[in-house]
C-alpha cells in the first residue's frame, strides 16, 4: 500500500540506472535547466562514450528526471554534476541517485570522492553532507555569475570503501 501511494505521488517508481547515448539530448536539456552554463548534447555524448566517465540517470516512470556524472582517475573520482528536474525536487529523490552512483564508483575501484559546491547551495550541501561528504577546503570567489557576481566554492570529500 505504501509503495502504491508513493508511486502515485511521484508519478511512477523511481529507478537509478546507467545512462545511454540515447539520453544525451534529454540530459543536456536537464543540465541547461539546472545550471547557468549548460552542457550541450555533444558534451554529454562525449562523456557517455569516455571510459573514465560514469553517468547515471534517474527515471520516474518513463520520465528521465535526473542525472549524476563523475570522472574517475585511478582510485579517485570527482562528481562533475548532479541534478534533479525542478518539477521533481524536494522529494528526496537525489539521495538514492547519489548513493547508487557512489556504489557504482566504488565498484570501479574508486576509493576517494571529491566535489565542488557553491557555498550557498543549501539543497546540494544537505544532500552531500547526508551522504557522508565533509568540507575539505574553500575557494573564494570561485564561480562567476552571469551578472558578474562572484560566489565561493566549497571542496568536499568522502572516502568510499
Ligand atoms: C541539489 C539537487 C540535486 C537536490 O535534489 P532534490 O531531489 O530536490 O533533493 P532532496 O529533496 O533530497 O533535498 C536535499 C536536501 O536539501 C534540503 N533542501 C531542499 N530545498 C532546500 C532549500 N531551499 N533550502 C535549504 N534546504 C533545502 C532538503 O530538506 C534535503 O535535506 P534533508 O535530507 O536534510 O531533508 C537539486 O536541488 C538540483 O538539481 N539543484 C540544481 C542543480 C544543482 O545545484 N546541483 C548540485 C551542484 S553541486
JSON list of C-alpha atoms in Angstrom, two decimals, residues 3-159:
[
{"chain": "A", "resi": 3, "resn": "UNK", "atom": "CA", "xyz": [4.53, 1.69, -2.31]},
{"chain": "A", "resi": 4, "resn": "UNK", "atom": "CA", "xyz": [1.36, 2.37, -4.26]},
{"chain": "A", "resi": 5, "resn": "UNK", "atom": "CA", "xyz": [0.90, 5.71, -2.53]},
{"chain": "A", "resi": 6, "resn": "UNK", "atom": "CA", "xyz": [4.49, 6.79, -3.18]},
{"chain": "A", "resi": 7, "resn": "UNK", "atom": "CA", "xyz": [4.26, 5.71, -6.84]},
{"chain": "A", "resi": 8, "resn": "UNK", "atom": "CA", "xyz": [1.08, 7.68, -7.25]},
{"chain": "A", "resi": 9, "resn": "UNK", "atom": "CA", "xyz": [2.64, 10.72, -5.59]},
{"chain": "A", "resi": 10, "resn": "UNK", "atom": "CA", "xyz": [5.81, 10.75, -7.71]},
{"chain": "A", "resi": 11, "resn": "UNK", "atom": "CA", "xyz": [4.28, 9.60, -10.98]},
{"chain": "A", "resi": 12, "resn": "UNK", "atom": "CA", "xyz": [5.81, 6.13, -11.03]},
{"chain": "A", "resi": 13, "resn": "UNK", "atom": "CA", "xyz": [8.60, 4.10, -9.48]},
{"chain": "A", "resi": 14, "resn": "UNK", "atom": "CA", "xyz": [11.96, 5.89, -9.17]},
{"chain": "A", "resi": 15, "resn": "UNK", "atom": "CA", "xyz": [14.83, 3.96, -10.77]},
{"chain": "A", "resi": 16, "resn": "UNK", "atom": "CA", "xyz": [18.54, 4.82, -10.98]},
{"chain": "A", "resi": 17, "resn": "UNK", "atom": "CA", "xyz": [20.49, 3.15, -13.80]},
{"chain": "A", "resi": 18, "resn": "UNK", "atom": "CA", "xyz": [23.36, 3.70, -16.23]},
{"chain": "A", "resi": 19, "resn": "UNK", "atom": "CA", "xyz": [22.57, 6.38, -18.83]},
{"chain": "A", "resi": 20, "resn": "UNK", "atom": "CA", "xyz": [22.92, 5.54, -22.52]},
{"chain": "A", "resi": 21, "resn": "UNK", "atom": "CA", "xyz": [23.93, 7.56, -25.60]},
{"chain": "A", "resi": 22, "resn": "UNK", "atom": "CA", "xyz": [20.27, 7.94, -26.49]},
{"chain": "A", "resi": 23, "resn": "UNK", "atom": "CA", "xyz": [19.79, 10.02, -23.33]},
{"chain": "A", "resi": 24, "resn": "UNK", "atom": "CA", "xyz": [22.26, 12.74, -24.42]},
{"chain": "A", "resi": 25, "resn": "UNK", "atom": "CA", "xyz": [19.64, 15.20, -25.65]},
{"chain": "A", "resi": 26, "resn": "UNK", "atom": "CA", "xyz": [17.43, 14.93, -22.56]},
{"chain": "A", "resi": 27, "resn": "UNK", "atom": "CA", "xyz": [20.47, 15.12, -20.25]},
{"chain": "A", "resi": 28, "resn": "UNK", "atom": "CA", "xyz": [21.63, 18.32, -21.97]},
{"chain": "A", "resi": 29, "resn": "UNK", "atom": "CA", "xyz": [18.13, 19.76, -21.60]},
{"chain": "A", "resi": 30, "resn": "UNK", "atom": "CA", "xyz": [18.02, 18.93, -17.88]},
{"chain": "A", "resi": 31, "resn": "UNK", "atom": "CA", "xyz": [21.53, 20.31, -17.36]},
{"chain": "A", "resi": 32, "resn": "UNK", "atom": "CA", "xyz": [20.63, 23.55, -19.14]},
{"chain": "A", "resi": 33, "resn": "UNK", "atom": "CA", "xyz": [17.59, 23.99, -16.89]},
{"chain": "A", "resi": 34, "resn": "UNK", "atom": "CA", "xyz": [19.67, 23.46, -13.74]},
{"chain": "A", "resi": 35, "resn": "UNK", "atom": "CA", "xyz": [22.93, 25.36, -14.37]},
{"chain": "A", "resi": 36, "resn": "UNK", "atom": "CA", "xyz": [23.90, 28.74, -15.82]},
{"chain": "A", "resi": 37, "resn": "UNK", "atom": "CA", "xyz": [26.48, 27.23, -18.11]},
{"chain": "A", "resi": 38, "resn": "UNK", "atom": "CA", "xyz": [24.69, 24.28, -19.67]},
{"chain": "A", "resi": 39, "resn": "UNK", "atom": "CA", "xyz": [26.47, 21.33, -21.27]},
{"chain": "A", "resi": 40, "resn": "UNK", "atom": "CA", "xyz": [25.42, 20.58, -24.84]},
{"chain": "A", "resi": 41, "resn": "UNK", "atom": "CA", "xyz": [24.21, 17.29, -26.27]},
{"chain": "A", "resi": 42, "resn": "UNK", "atom": "CA", "xyz": [27.67, 16.75, -27.81]},
{"chain": "A", "resi": 43, "resn": "UNK", "atom": "CA", "xyz": [29.36, 17.15, -24.43]},
{"chain": "A", "resi": 44, "resn": "UNK", "atom": "CA", "xyz": [27.05, 14.50, -22.95]},
{"chain": "A", "resi": 45, "resn": "UNK", "atom": "CA", "xyz": [27.68, 12.20, -25.92]},
{"chain": "A", "resi": 46, "resn": "UNK", "atom": "CA", "xyz": [31.42, 12.52, -25.29]},
{"chain": "A", "resi": 47, "resn": "UNK", "atom": "CA", "xyz": [31.02, 11.79, -21.57]},
{"chain": "A", "resi": 48, "resn": "UNK", "atom": "CA", "xyz": [28.75, 8.83, -22.25]},
{"chain": "A", "resi": 49, "resn": "UNK", "atom": "CA", "xyz": [31.42, 7.39, -24.55]},
{"chain": "A", "resi": 50, "resn": "UNK", "atom": "CA", "xyz": [34.51, 8.01, -22.43]},
{"chain": "A", "resi": 51, "resn": "UNK", "atom": "CA", "xyz": [35.55, 5.08, -20.29]},
{"chain": "A", "resi": 52, "resn": "UNK", "atom": "CA", "xyz": [36.62, 7.21, -17.34]},
{"chain": "A", "resi": 53, "resn": "UNK", "atom": "CA", "xyz": [33.26, 8.98, -17.01]},
{"chain": "A", "resi": 54, "resn": "UNK", "atom": "CA", "xyz": [30.27, 7.45, -15.26]},
{"chain": "A", "resi": 55, "resn": "UNK", "atom": "CA", "xyz": [26.77, 8.79, -15.97]},
{"chain": "A", "resi": 56, "resn": "UNK", "atom": "CA", "xyz": [23.63, 7.62, -14.17]},
{"chain": "A", "resi": 57, "resn": "UNK", "atom": "CA", "xyz": [20.08, 8.64, -14.90]},
{"chain": "A", "resi": 58, "resn": "UNK", "atom": "CA", "xyz": [17.09, 8.91, -12.56]},
{"chain": "A", "resi": 59, "resn": "UNK", "atom": "CA", "xyz": [13.80, 7.85, -14.08]},
{"chain": "A", "resi": 60, "resn": "UNK", "atom": "CA", "xyz": [10.37, 8.21, -12.55]},
{"chain": "A", "resi": 61, "resn": "UNK", "atom": "CA", "xyz": [8.03, 6.06, -14.53]},
{"chain": "A", "resi": 62, "resn": "UNK", "atom": "CA", "xyz": [9.01, 6.74, -18.14]},
{"chain": "A", "resi": 63, "resn": "UNK", "atom": "CA", "xyz": [10.38, 10.23, -17.47]},
{"chain": "A", "resi": 64, "resn": "UNK", "atom": "CA", "xyz": [14.10, 10.94, -17.19]},
{"chain": "A", "resi": 65, "resn": "UNK", "atom": "CA", "xyz": [14.20, 13.48, -14.34]},
{"chain": "A", "resi": 66, "resn": "UNK", "atom": "CA", "xyz": [17.77, 13.49, -13.06]},
{"chain": "A", "resi": 67, "resn": "UNK", "atom": "CA", "xyz": [21.38, 12.51, -13.59]},
{"chain": "A", "resi": 68, "resn": "UNK", "atom": "CA", "xyz": [24.78, 12.21, -11.90]},
{"chain": "A", "resi": 69, "resn": "UNK", "atom": "CA", "xyz": [28.14, 12.46, -13.70]},
{"chain": "A", "resi": 70, "resn": "UNK", "atom": "CA", "xyz": [31.59, 11.65, -12.31]},
{"chain": "A", "resi": 71, "resn": "UNK", "atom": "CA", "xyz": [35.06, 11.44, -13.78]},
{"chain": "A", "resi": 72, "resn": "UNK", "atom": "CA", "xyz": [37.44, 8.78, -12.49]},
{"chain": "A", "resi": 73, "resn": "UNK", "atom": "CA", "xyz": [41.24, 8.91, -12.31]},
{"chain": "A", "resi": 74, "resn": "UNK", "atom": "CA", "xyz": [43.00, 5.94, -10.70]},
{"chain": "A", "resi": 75, "resn": "UNK", "atom": "CA", "xyz": [41.27, 5.39, -7.33]},
{"chain": "A", "resi": 76, "resn": "UNK", "atom": "CA", "xyz": [39.80, 8.91, -7.15]},
{"chain": "A", "resi": 77, "resn": "UNK", "atom": "CA", "xyz": [36.73, 10.45, -8.75]},
{"chain": "A", "resi": 78, "resn": "UNK", "atom": "CA", "xyz": [35.11, 13.86, -8.92]},
{"chain": "A", "resi": 79, "resn": "UNK", "atom": "CA", "xyz": [31.38, 14.46, -9.17]},
{"chain": "A", "resi": 80, "resn": "UNK", "atom": "CA", "xyz": [31.13, 16.82, -12.14]},
{"chain": "A", "resi": 81, "resn": "UNK", "atom": "CA", "xyz": [27.39, 17.37, -11.99]},
{"chain": "A", "resi": 82, "resn": "UNK", "atom": "CA", "xyz": [24.20, 16.14, -10.36]},
{"chain": "A", "resi": 83, "resn": "UNK", "atom": "CA", "xyz": [20.70, 17.47, -10.89]},
{"chain": "A", "resi": 84, "resn": "UNK", "atom": "CA", "xyz": [17.03, 16.63, -10.47]},
{"chain": "A", "resi": 85, "resn": "UNK", "atom": "CA", "xyz": [14.37, 18.31, -12.63]},
{"chain": "A", "resi": 86, "resn": "UNK", "atom": "CA", "xyz": [12.78, 21.27, -10.82]},
{"chain": "A", "resi": 87, "resn": "UNK", "atom": "CA", "xyz": [9.39, 19.53, -11.08]},
{"chain": "A", "resi": 88, "resn": "UNK", "atom": "CA", "xyz": [10.73, 16.59, -9.03]},
{"chain": "A", "resi": 89, "resn": "UNK", "atom": "CA", "xyz": [12.87, 18.34, -6.39]},
{"chain": "A", "resi": 90, "resn": "UNK", "atom": "CA", "xyz": [12.22, 18.30, -2.67]},
{"chain": "A", "resi": 91, "resn": "UNK", "atom": "CA", "xyz": [11.10, 14.65, -2.52]},
{"chain": "A", "resi": 92, "resn": "UNK", "atom": "CA", "xyz": [14.41, 13.11, -1.52]},
{"chain": "A", "resi": 93, "resn": "UNK", "atom": "CA", "xyz": [14.99, 11.59, -4.97]},
{"chain": "A", "resi": 94, "resn": "UNK", "atom": "CA", "xyz": [18.55, 12.92, -5.23]},
{"chain": "A", "resi": 95, "resn": "UNK", "atom": "CA", "xyz": [19.73, 10.82, -2.30]},
{"chain": "A", "resi": 96, "resn": "UNK", "atom": "CA", "xyz": [19.05, 7.49, -3.98]},
{"chain": "A", "resi": 97, "resn": "UNK", "atom": "CA", "xyz": [20.56, 8.87, -7.20]},
{"chain": "A", "resi": 98, "resn": "UNK", "atom": "CA", "xyz": [23.77, 9.90, -5.43]},
{"chain": "A", "resi": 99, "resn": "UNK", "atom": "CA", "xyz": [24.12, 6.78, -3.27]},
{"chain": "A", "resi": 100, "resn": "UNK", "atom": "CA", "xyz": [23.58, 4.45, -6.23]},
{"chain": "A", "resi": 101, "resn": "UNK", "atom": "CA", "xyz": [26.09, 6.47, -8.28]},
{"chain": "A", "resi": 102, "resn": "UNK", "atom": "CA", "xyz": [28.65, 6.21, -5.44]},
{"chain": "A", "resi": 103, "resn": "UNK", "atom": "CA", "xyz": [28.05, 2.46, -5.19]},
{"chain": "A", "resi": 104, "resn": "UNK", "atom": "CA", "xyz": [28.92, 2.02, -8.87]},
{"chain": "A", "resi": 105, "resn": "UNK", "atom": "CA", "xyz": [32.01, 4.21, -8.49]},
{"chain": "A", "resi": 106, "resn": "UNK", "atom": "CA", "xyz": [33.14, 2.00, -5.60]},
{"chain": "A", "resi": 107, "resn": "UNK", "atom": "CA", "xyz": [32.57, -1.00, -7.89]},
{"chain": "A", "resi": 108, "resn": "UNK", "atom": "CA", "xyz": [35.01, 0.60, -10.36]},
{"chain": "A", "resi": 109, "resn": "UNK", "atom": "CA", "xyz": [37.68, 0.71, -7.65]},
{"chain": "A", "resi": 110, "resn": "UNK", "atom": "CA", "xyz": [37.19, 4.34, -6.61]},
{"chain": "A", "resi": 111, "resn": "UNK", "atom": "CA", "xyz": [38.27, 4.97, -3.01]},
{"chain": "A", "resi": 112, "resn": "UNK", "atom": "CA", "xyz": [38.20, 8.79, -2.72]},
{"chain": "A", "resi": 113, "resn": "UNK", "atom": "CA", "xyz": [35.45, 11.13, -3.90]},
{"chain": "A", "resi": 114, "resn": "UNK", "atom": "CA", "xyz": [35.70, 14.88, -4.41]},
{"chain": "A", "resi": 115, "resn": "UNK", "atom": "CA", "xyz": [33.29, 17.59, -5.49]},
{"chain": "A", "resi": 116, "resn": "UNK", "atom": "CA", "xyz": [32.88, 21.34, -5.55]},
{"chain": "A", "resi": 117, "resn": "UNK", "atom": "CA", "xyz": [29.68, 23.02, -4.47]},
{"chain": "A", "resi": 118, "resn": "UNK", "atom": "CA", "xyz": [28.63, 26.65, -4.33]},
{"chain": "A", "resi": 119, "resn": "UNK", "atom": "CA", "xyz": [28.67, 27.73, -0.71]},
{"chain": "A", "resi": 120, "resn": "UNK", "atom": "CA", "xyz": [25.05, 28.97, -0.69]},
{"chain": "A", "resi": 121, "resn": "UNK", "atom": "CA", "xyz": [23.58, 25.94, -2.49]},
{"chain": "A", "resi": 122, "resn": "UNK", "atom": "CA", "xyz": [21.79, 24.56, 0.57]},
{"chain": "A", "resi": 123, "resn": "UNK", "atom": "CA", "xyz": [19.91, 21.63, -1.06]},
{"chain": "A", "resi": 124, "resn": "UNK", "atom": "CA", "xyz": [23.16, 20.36, -2.61]},
{"chain": "A", "resi": 125, "resn": "UNK", "atom": "CA", "xyz": [25.15, 20.84, 0.60]},
{"chain": "A", "resi": 126, "resn": "UNK", "atom": "CA", "xyz": [22.48, 18.98, 2.62]},
{"chain": "A", "resi": 127, "resn": "UNK", "atom": "CA", "xyz": [22.46, 16.19, 0.04]},
{"chain": "A", "resi": 128, "resn": "UNK", "atom": "CA", "xyz": [26.24, 15.78, 0.18]},
{"chain": "A", "resi": 129, "resn": "UNK", "atom": "CA", "xyz": [26.50, 16.08, 3.97]},
{"chain": "A", "resi": 130, "resn": "UNK", "atom": "CA", "xyz": [23.79, 13.47, 4.46]},
{"chain": "A", "resi": 131, "resn": "UNK", "atom": "CA", "xyz": [25.65, 11.21, 2.04]},
{"chain": "A", "resi": 132, "resn": "UNK", "atom": "CA", "xyz": [28.79, 11.39, 4.16]},
{"chain": "A", "resi": 133, "resn": "UNK", "atom": "CA", "xyz": [30.79, 14.17, 2.47]},
{"chain": "A", "resi": 134, "resn": "UNK", "atom": "CA", "xyz": [32.63, 16.73, 4.56]},
{"chain": "A", "resi": 135, "resn": "UNK", "atom": "CA", "xyz": [34.13, 20.12, 3.74]},
{"chain": "A", "resi": 136, "resn": "UNK", "atom": "CA", "xyz": [37.83, 19.87, 2.89]},
{"chain": "A", "resi": 137, "resn": "UNK", "atom": "CA", "xyz": [38.51, 23.38, 1.57]},
{"chain": "A", "resi": 138, "resn": "UNK", "atom": "CA", "xyz": [37.07, 26.67, 0.43]},
{"chain": "A", "resi": 139, "resn": "UNK", "atom": "CA", "xyz": [37.74, 28.63, -2.74]},
{"chain": "A", "resi": 140, "resn": "UNK", "atom": "CA", "xyz": [36.92, 32.34, -2.55]},
{"chain": "A", "resi": 141, "resn": "UNK", "atom": "CA", "xyz": [35.12, 33.97, -5.49]},
{"chain": "A", "resi": 142, "resn": "UNK", "atom": "CA", "xyz": [35.39, 30.75, -7.50]},
{"chain": "A", "resi": 143, "resn": "UNK", "atom": "CA", "xyz": [32.19, 30.94, -9.54]},
{"chain": "A", "resi": 144, "resn": "UNK", "atom": "CA", "xyz": [31.29, 33.96, -11.64]},
{"chain": "A", "resi": 145, "resn": "UNK", "atom": "CA", "xyz": [27.57, 34.57, -12.03]},
{"chain": "A", "resi": 146, "resn": "UNK", "atom": "CA", "xyz": [26.11, 35.82, -15.32]},
{"chain": "A", "resi": 147, "resn": "UNK", "atom": "CA", "xyz": [25.58, 39.21, -13.61]},
{"chain": "A", "resi": 148, "resn": "UNK", "atom": "CA", "xyz": [29.28, 39.40, -12.70]},
{"chain": "A", "resi": 149, "resn": "UNK", "atom": "CA", "xyz": [28.86, 38.46, -9.00]},
{"chain": "A", "resi": 150, "resn": "UNK", "atom": "CA", "xyz": [31.45, 36.03, -7.60]},
{"chain": "A", "resi": 151, "resn": "UNK", "atom": "CA", "xyz": [30.46, 33.16, -5.30]},
{"chain": "A", "resi": 152, "resn": "UNK", "atom": "CA", "xyz": [32.59, 30.93, -3.10]},
{"chain": "A", "resi": 153, "resn": "UNK", "atom": "CA", "xyz": [33.06, 27.21, -3.62]},
{"chain": "A", "resi": 154, "resn": "UNK", "atom": "CA", "xyz": [33.44, 24.50, -1.02]},
{"chain": "A", "resi": 155, "resn": "UNK", "atom": "CA", "xyz": [35.56, 21.48, -1.80]},
{"chain": "A", "resi": 156, "resn": "UNK", "atom": "CA", "xyz": [34.04, 18.36, -0.25]},
{"chain": "A", "resi": 157, "resn": "UNK", "atom": "CA", "xyz": [35.38, 14.85, 0.03]},
{"chain": "A", "resi": 158, "resn": "UNK", "atom": "CA", "xyz": [34.36, 11.41, 1.15]},
{"chain": "A", "resi": 159, "resn": "UNK", "atom": "CA", "xyz": [36.15, 8.07, 1.31]}
]
